Amino acid sequence: MDFLILCIGRFSGIPNIPTFPKNKGHEVFRGKVIHSMDYSNMGSTAAAELVKGKRVIVVGYVKSALDIAAECANINGSKYPCTMIIRTKRWNISDFLAWGIPIDYLFLNRFSELFRHKPGEGLVLNLIATLLSPSLWIFSKFTESYLLKTIPMKKYEMVPEQSFFEDVSLGLVSHLPENFYDKVEEGSIILKPSKAFEFYKDGILAEGETTLMETDLVIYATGFRGDEKIKNIFFSPWFQEIVDGTDAAVHLYRECIHPHIPQMAIIGHSEGTSNLFTSELRARWLACFLDDGFVLPSRRNMEKDITEWNKCYNKYTCGSSRFYRRPSIIPT
C-alpha cells in the first residue's frame, strides 16, 4: 500500500470510566454499573426495561447524559427519579436563539472567525481580529443573559463558572431534551452538582454530602478514550509512543496527519459543533492531497504548525484542559 487512512471512530470502543481509591469504586456497589455505550447498544426496548422501576444515577451533563436522564424520567416519572451527578456545569441550551438572534450568527460562521487571531493570519487579519475580538466577550454575555432568563439555572444552582464562549469553543454546548427543566421541576430528574463521589454498597455518596444516594443502577455518560483507541491499534511500541501524545491528545497536522507518520491520516479525530461536517472537510482536504493537489511541509514545519495552533486554541479556551483536553475545531 502507499497510504493508510484510519476511520476507526473516536466515540466508541473504549469508554472513559472514572477511577477511584481502593474500596471506593463500583466494586463495592451491589447494584449495576454500565456505560452509556452499553446502554445505547441495548436498543430502546431493552434499555427501557433496564431502567423501568429502578433508581437511576447518571454521571455526566453533556449529550448522552441529558438524553439518558430524559428517557429515564419519561419511563419512571417522579416515583423513581433519575439523579444526575454533574461534575462540571455547562451552558446547555434549549434552542439556538439568543434574544431572537441565531447563536450560529454570533459564534459559528465565517465572519466570526475574523474575531480570532490565528497563526499565519497576516497584518490585515491581525488588525481586524484585534479590533473585533472584544465583541467575543460581548456576544458571550449577550447569550448568557438570554439563557439565564429563559432557563432556570439559577434556581437549581446550575450556573457554570466558565463563560458561554469558553464552552462553545470547547465544543461542549449541548441541546437540552424537550421539557428537560419541566422534568426537573416535577421531580423526575434531580440535579446534583458534585466534583467527586464514591461508591458504597447501597449507593453513592457525593463529595461534601452526608446522606447516601441509594440507587439500583449507575450509568456513566463520561465519554470515550479515543486517543487510547488509536494508540492500541498498533503492535509496535514505537508507533504507540508516537501517537500517544504528550498531554493525552494525538497531535496531528491539520487535525489529520501525524508529522512522524506522513503516510497515514486519521479522519474523525478532530472535534467540531458537528463532527460529521468536520470529518467531511478533513476528508476533502485529504483527497486533494492524495490527488497530488499539494505537498506536505517538512516534519519540522508540520510540528511548528501544530504547536502554533495549539497555542491559539489554548488562548481562546483559557487553557481549559481542566474541562476538556481538546478544542472545538470549526473548519471554514
Short mmCIF file of C-alpha atoms in Angstrom, two decimals:
data_model
loop_
_atom_site.label_atom_id
_atom_site.label_comp_id
_atom_site.label_asym_id
_atom_site.label_seq_id
_atom_site.Cartn_x
_atom_site.Cartn_y
_atom_site.Cartn_z
CA MET A 1 0.00 0.00 0.00
CA ASP A 2 1.02 3.63 -0.45
CA PHE A 3 -1.13 5.27 2.19
CA LEU A 4 -3.21 4.32 5.24
CA ILE A 5 -6.36 6.11 6.44
CA LEU A 6 -7.76 5.32 9.91
CA CYS A 7 -11.51 5.82 10.24
CA ILE A 8 -11.99 3.78 13.40
CA GLY A 9 -14.25 6.20 15.27
CA ARG A 10 -13.42 8.34 18.27
CA PHE A 11 -16.68 7.99 20.20
CA SER A 12 -16.85 4.23 20.63
CA GLY A 13 -14.89 1.20 21.69
CA ILE A 14 -13.05 2.30 24.85
CA PRO A 15 -15.30 4.00 27.42
CA ASN A 16 -13.89 6.61 29.76
CA ILE A 17 -14.52 5.23 33.26
CA PRO A 18 -13.56 7.35 36.30
CA THR A 19 -11.01 5.86 38.70
CA PHE A 20 -11.50 5.62 42.46
CA PRO A 21 -9.39 4.88 45.53
CA LYS A 22 -9.35 1.29 46.76
CA ASN A 23 -12.73 0.14 48.11
CA LYS A 24 -14.39 3.38 46.94
CA GLY A 25 -15.24 2.30 43.39
CA HIS A 26 -18.08 0.33 41.85
CA GLU A 27 -16.60 -2.99 43.01
CA VAL A 28 -18.19 -2.40 46.44
CA PHE A 29 -21.57 -1.49 44.94
CA ARG A 30 -24.13 -4.29 44.79
CA GLY A 31 -26.21 -2.64 42.08
CA LYS A 32 -25.46 -2.50 38.35
CA VAL A 33 -22.95 -0.14 36.70
CA ILE A 34 -22.81 0.40 32.92
CA HIS A 35 -21.52 2.96 30.42
CA SER A 36 -23.71 4.93 28.01
CA MET A 37 -22.14 2.83 25.24
CA ASP A 38 -23.67 -0.31 26.77
CA TYR A 39 -26.99 1.47 27.26
CA SER A 40 -27.23 2.58 23.62
CA ASN A 41 -26.17 -0.84 22.32
CA MET A 42 -29.13 -2.47 24.08
CA GLY A 43 -31.73 -0.90 21.83
CA SER A 44 -34.67 1.16 23.02
CA THR A 45 -36.86 -1.71 24.26
CA ALA A 46 -34.16 -3.44 26.32
CA ALA A 47 -32.90 -0.12 27.67
CA ALA A 48 -36.40 0.84 28.79
CA GLU A 49 -36.79 -2.49 30.57
CA LEU A 50 -33.43 -2.00 32.27
CA VAL A 51 -34.33 1.35 33.86
CA LYS A 52 -38.03 0.73 34.48
CA GLY A 53 -38.87 0.88 38.16
CA LYS A 54 -35.25 1.50 39.17
CA ARG A 55 -33.49 4.33 40.95
CA VAL A 56 -31.00 5.51 38.33
CA ILE A 57 -27.96 7.76 38.67
CA VAL A 58 -26.44 9.21 35.51
CA VAL A 59 -22.88 10.57 35.76
CA GLY A 60 -22.35 13.44 33.29
CA TYR A 61 -24.06 16.50 31.88
CA VAL A 62 -23.42 16.60 28.15
CA LYS A 63 -25.23 14.98 25.20
CA SER A 64 -25.58 11.32 26.21
CA ALA A 65 -26.17 12.11 29.88
CA LEU A 66 -29.01 14.54 29.09
CA ASP A 67 -30.72 12.13 26.70
CA ILE A 68 -30.49 9.15 29.06
CA ALA A 69 -31.76 11.16 32.04
CA ALA A 70 -34.73 12.41 29.97
CA GLU A 71 -35.55 8.86 28.87
CA CYS A 72 -35.42 7.59 32.46
CA ALA A 73 -37.70 10.45 33.56
CA ASN A 74 -40.21 9.63 30.81
CA ILE A 75 -40.30 5.99 31.87
CA ASN A 76 -40.29 6.28 35.68
CA GLY A 77 -41.61 9.77 36.43
CA SER A 78 -41.17 11.23 39.89
CA LYS A 79 -41.79 7.89 41.62
CA TYR A 80 -38.27 6.76 40.70
CA PRO A 81 -36.45 9.98 39.83
CA CYS A 82 -33.23 9.95 37.83
CA THR A 83 -30.34 11.71 39.59
CA MET A 84 -27.61 13.38 37.52
CA ILE A 85 -24.19 13.76 39.12
CA ILE A 86 -22.73 16.84 37.43
CA ARG A 87 -19.01 17.35 37.82
CA THR A 88 -18.86 20.43 35.58
CA LYS A 89 -21.84 22.70 34.92
CA ARG A 90 -22.43 23.56 31.26
CA TRP A 91 -24.21 26.22 29.21
CA ASN A 92 -26.63 23.71 27.69
CA ILE A 93 -29.27 25.43 25.56
CA SER A 94 -32.98 24.94 24.96
CA ASP A 95 -32.93 26.48 21.47
CA PHE A 96 -30.41 28.06 19.11
CA LEU A 97 -31.54 31.64 19.62
CA ALA A 98 -30.31 34.41 21.90
CA TRP A 99 -32.85 37.25 22.18
CA GLY A 100 -34.12 36.33 18.70
CA ILE A 101 -30.66 36.13 17.09
CA PRO A 102 -29.43 32.67 15.95
CA ILE A 103 -26.41 31.66 18.02
CA ASP A 104 -24.76 30.41 14.82
CA TYR A 105 -24.55 34.03 13.63
CA LEU A 106 -22.64 35.00 16.76
CA PHE A 107 -20.16 32.15 17.08
CA LEU A 108 -20.21 29.60 14.26
CA ASN A 109 -19.78 31.24 10.87
CA ARG A 110 -17.05 32.59 8.63
CA PHE A 111 -17.50 36.16 9.86
CA SER A 112 -16.99 35.13 13.48
CA GLU A 113 -13.64 33.60 12.50
CA LEU A 114 -12.40 37.14 11.83
CA PHE A 115 -12.74 37.85 15.57
CA ARG A 116 -9.95 35.40 16.44
CA HIS A 117 -6.22 35.66 15.99
CA LYS A 118 -4.86 32.69 14.03
CA PRO A 119 -1.38 31.53 13.00
CA GLY A 120 -0.21 32.96 9.69
CA GLU A 121 -3.04 35.49 9.50
CA GLY A 122 -1.02 38.42 8.15
CA LEU A 123 -1.12 42.10 9.09
CA VAL A 124 -4.65 42.92 7.85
CA LEU A 125 -6.35 39.96 9.51
CA ASN A 126 -4.33 40.58 12.67
CA LEU A 127 -5.60 44.16 12.80
CA ILE A 128 -9.21 43.08 12.16
CA ALA A 129 -9.04 40.45 14.93
CA THR A 130 -7.55 42.98 17.34
CA LEU A 131 -10.40 45.42 16.68
CA LEU A 132 -13.19 42.84 16.74
CA SER A 133 -12.03 40.44 19.47
CA PRO A 134 -13.74 42.38 22.33
CA SER A 135 -17.04 41.50 20.63
CA LEU A 136 -16.50 37.88 21.62
CA TRP A 137 -16.92 38.84 25.27
CA ILE A 138 -19.98 40.94 24.40
CA PHE A 139 -21.58 38.11 22.39
CA SER A 140 -20.87 35.66 25.21
CA LYS A 141 -22.50 37.87 27.86
CA PHE A 142 -25.39 38.56 25.50
CA THR A 143 -26.04 34.84 25.07
CA GLU A 144 -25.59 34.11 28.79
CA SER A 145 -28.16 36.77 29.70
CA TYR A 146 -30.72 35.09 27.44
CA LEU A 147 -30.02 31.60 28.80
CA LEU A 148 -30.25 32.80 32.40
CA LYS A 149 -33.56 34.48 31.55
CA THR A 150 -35.15 31.51 29.79
CA ILE A 151 -33.64 28.52 31.64
CA PRO A 152 -33.99 28.23 35.45
CA MET A 153 -30.29 27.54 36.01
CA LYS A 154 -30.05 29.91 38.99
CA LYS A 155 -32.98 28.22 40.74
CA TYR A 156 -31.25 24.84 40.63
CA GLU A 157 -27.71 26.22 41.19
CA MET A 158 -26.61 25.17 37.71
CA VAL A 159 -24.94 28.39 36.50
CA PRO A 160 -21.50 27.48 35.08
CA GLU A 161 -18.30 29.09 36.33
CA GLN A 162 -16.90 29.46 32.80
CA SER A 163 -18.29 31.68 30.05
CA PHE A 164 -20.57 30.53 27.26
CA PHE A 165 -17.83 31.41 24.77
CA GLU A 166 -15.46 29.03 26.54
CA ASP A 167 -17.94 26.15 26.37
CA VAL A 168 -18.78 26.73 22.72
CA SER A 169 -15.07 26.95 21.88
CA LEU A 170 -14.56 23.57 23.54
CA GLY A 171 -17.49 22.06 21.67
CA LEU A 172 -19.27 21.32 24.95
CA VAL A 173 -22.60 23.05 24.44
CA SER A 174 -25.48 20.56 24.18
CA HIS A 175 -29.12 20.93 23.28
CA LEU A 176 -31.41 20.17 26.21
CA PRO A 177 -34.06 17.47 25.59
CA GLU A 178 -37.61 18.75 25.24
CA ASN A 179 -39.13 19.90 28.57
CA PHE A 180 -35.94 18.97 30.43
CA TYR A 181 -36.34 21.51 33.22
CA ASP A 182 -40.05 20.72 33.46
CA LYS A 183 -38.95 17.22 34.45
CA VAL A 184 -36.58 18.76 36.99
CA GLU A 185 -39.45 20.86 38.34
CA GLU A 186 -41.76 17.86 38.75
CA GLY A 187 -39.02 15.83 40.45
CA SER A 188 -38.45 13.27 37.68
CA ILE A 189 -34.86 14.50 37.30
CA ILE A 190 -32.67 15.55 40.24
CA LEU A 191 -29.57 17.66 39.52
CA LYS A 192 -26.67 17.03 41.90
CA PRO A 193 -23.53 19.13 41.21
CA SER A 194 -20.51 17.34 42.70
CA LYS A 195 -16.84 17.35 41.72
CA ALA A 196 -16.31 13.87 43.13
CA PHE A 197 -18.20 10.92 44.60
CA GLU A 198 -17.57 7.42 45.93
CA PHE A 199 -19.46 4.14 45.97
CA TYR A 200 -20.96 2.30 48.90
CA LYS A 201 -22.86 -0.99 48.98
CA ASP A 202 -26.28 0.59 48.51
CA GLY A 203 -25.47 3.74 46.55
CA ILE A 204 -23.27 6.78 46.03
CA LEU A 205 -22.06 9.48 48.38
CA ALA A 206 -21.34 12.84 46.72
CA GLU A 207 -18.44 14.99 47.87
CA GLY A 208 -19.37 17.17 50.85
CA GLU A 209 -22.61 15.25 51.47
CA THR A 210 -23.52 13.12 54.49
CA THR A 211 -26.62 11.45 53.03
CA LEU A 212 -26.15 8.41 50.82
CA MET A 213 -27.96 8.46 47.46
CA GLU A 214 -29.44 4.98 47.30
CA THR A 215 -29.60 3.60 43.78
CA ASP A 216 -30.05 0.44 41.75
CA LEU A 217 -28.30 1.45 38.53
CA VAL A 218 -25.43 3.81 37.70
CA ILE A 219 -24.85 4.88 34.08
CA TYR A 220 -21.57 6.58 33.17
CA ALA A 221 -22.10 9.14 30.40
CA THR A 222 -18.45 10.17 30.64
CA GLY A 223 -17.29 9.87 27.06
CA PHE A 224 -14.67 7.72 25.38
CA ARG A 225 -10.91 7.36 25.25
CA GLY A 226 -10.49 7.89 21.55
CA ASP A 227 -6.77 8.58 21.77
CA GLU A 228 -6.17 5.30 23.58
CA LYS A 229 -8.18 3.54 20.89
CA ILE A 230 -5.87 4.92 18.21
CA LYS A 231 -2.81 4.00 20.25
CA ASN A 232 -3.94 0.41 20.80
CA ILE A 233 -4.41 -0.26 17.09
CA PHE A 234 -0.61 -0.52 16.74
CA PHE A 235 1.50 -3.53 17.74
CA SER A 236 4.73 -1.53 17.66
CA PRO A 237 5.63 0.21 20.98
CA TRP A 238 7.41 2.86 18.89
CA PHE A 239 4.24 3.75 16.98
CA GLN A 240 2.22 3.62 20.20
CA GLU A 241 4.57 6.12 21.80
CA ILE A 242 4.41 8.43 18.79
CA VAL A 243 0.62 8.65 18.63
CA ASP A 244 0.20 8.73 22.41
CA GLY A 245 0.99 12.45 22.51
CA THR A 246 2.35 14.44 25.45
CA ASP A 247 -0.92 15.55 27.03
CA ALA A 248 -3.36 12.72 26.34
CA ALA A 249 -4.05 14.03 22.83
CA VAL A 250 -2.74 12.94 19.44
CA HIS A 251 -1.08 15.90 17.71
CA LEU A 252 -1.91 15.97 14.03
CA TYR A 253 -1.09 18.37 11.22
CA ARG A 254 -4.38 19.86 10.00
CA GLU A 255 -6.03 17.56 12.57
CA CYS A 256 -5.34 14.77 10.12
CA ILE A 257 -1.71 13.66 9.57
CA HIS A 258 0.93 12.87 12.18
CA PRO A 259 4.28 14.53 11.33
CA HIS A 260 6.21 11.34 12.15
CA ILE A 261 3.89 9.14 10.06
CA PRO A 262 3.15 11.17 6.89
CA GLN A 263 1.90 8.04 5.08
CA MET A 264 -1.07 7.79 7.47
CA ALA A 265 -4.09 10.00 8.09
CA ILE A 266 -6.73 9.87 10.82
CA ILE A 267 -10.24 11.02 9.94
CA GLY A 268 -12.70 11.70 12.75
CA HIS A 269 -10.21 12.72 15.43
CA SER A 270 -10.85 16.47 15.38
CA GLU A 271 -13.82 17.99 17.20
CA GLY A 272 -16.49 20.34 15.97
CA THR A 273 -20.01 21.53 16.63
CA SER A 274 -20.98 18.93 14.04
CA ASN A 275 -18.40 16.15 13.84
CA LEU A 276 -19.81 14.94 10.53
CA PHE A 277 -19.10 18.27 8.82
CA THR A 278 -15.64 18.43 10.38
CA SER A 279 -14.75 14.94 9.19
CA GLU A 280 -16.14 15.67 5.72
CA LEU A 281 -13.89 18.70 5.26
CA ARG A 282 -10.88 16.78 6.57
CA ALA A 283 -11.67 14.02 4.06
CA ARG A 284 -11.87 16.56 1.22
CA TRP A 285 -8.52 18.07 2.26
CA LEU A 286 -7.00 14.59 2.33
CA ALA A 287 -8.46 13.68 -1.07
CA CYS A 288 -6.87 16.79 -2.56
CA PHE A 289 -3.52 15.80 -1.04
CA LEU A 290 -3.72 12.22 -2.36
CA ASP A 291 -4.60 13.60 -5.79
CA ASP A 292 -1.26 15.48 -5.75
CA GLY A 293 -3.00 18.78 -5.15
CA PHE A 294 -0.23 19.90 -2.79
CA VAL A 295 2.86 18.64 -0.97
CA LEU A 296 3.13 18.27 2.80
CA PRO A 297 5.58 20.57 4.61
CA SER A 298 8.65 19.12 6.27
CA ARG A 299 8.23 17.32 9.58
CA ARG A 300 9.75 20.26 11.42
CA ASN A 301 7.34 22.73 9.81
CA MET A 302 4.35 20.47 10.50
CA GLU A 303 5.34 20.25 14.18
CA LYS A 304 5.75 24.03 14.30
CA ASP A 305 2.29 24.50 12.77
CA ILE A 306 0.74 22.12 15.32
CA THR A 307 2.40 23.99 18.20
CA GLU A 308 1.19 27.37 16.93
CA TRP A 309 -2.39 26.16 16.54
CA ASN A 310 -2.38 24.56 20.00
CA LYS A 311 -1.31 27.90 21.47
CA CYS A 312 -4.14 29.57 19.55
CA TYR A 313 -6.69 27.07 20.88
CA ASN A 314 -5.48 27.50 24.46
CA LYS A 315 -5.72 31.26 24.15
CA TYR A 316 -9.42 31.21 23.28
CA THR A 317 -10.37 28.43 25.68
CA CYS A 318 -8.47 29.98 28.61
CA GLY A 319 -6.22 26.92 28.75
CA SER A 320 -9.29 24.87 29.64
CA SER A 321 -7.70 21.45 29.64
CA ARG A 322 -9.23 21.33 33.12
CA PHE A 323 -12.59 20.96 31.37
CA TYR A 324 -11.70 19.15 28.20
CA ARG A 325 -8.48 18.18 26.54
CA ARG A 326 -9.23 19.34 23.01
CA PRO A 327 -10.70 22.46 21.46
CA SER A 328 -13.61 22.54 19.09
CA ILE A 329 -12.46 22.92 15.50
CA ILE A 330 -14.76 24.91 13.24
CA PRO A 331 -13.33 24.22 9.76
CA THR A 332 -14.14 27.05 7.35
#
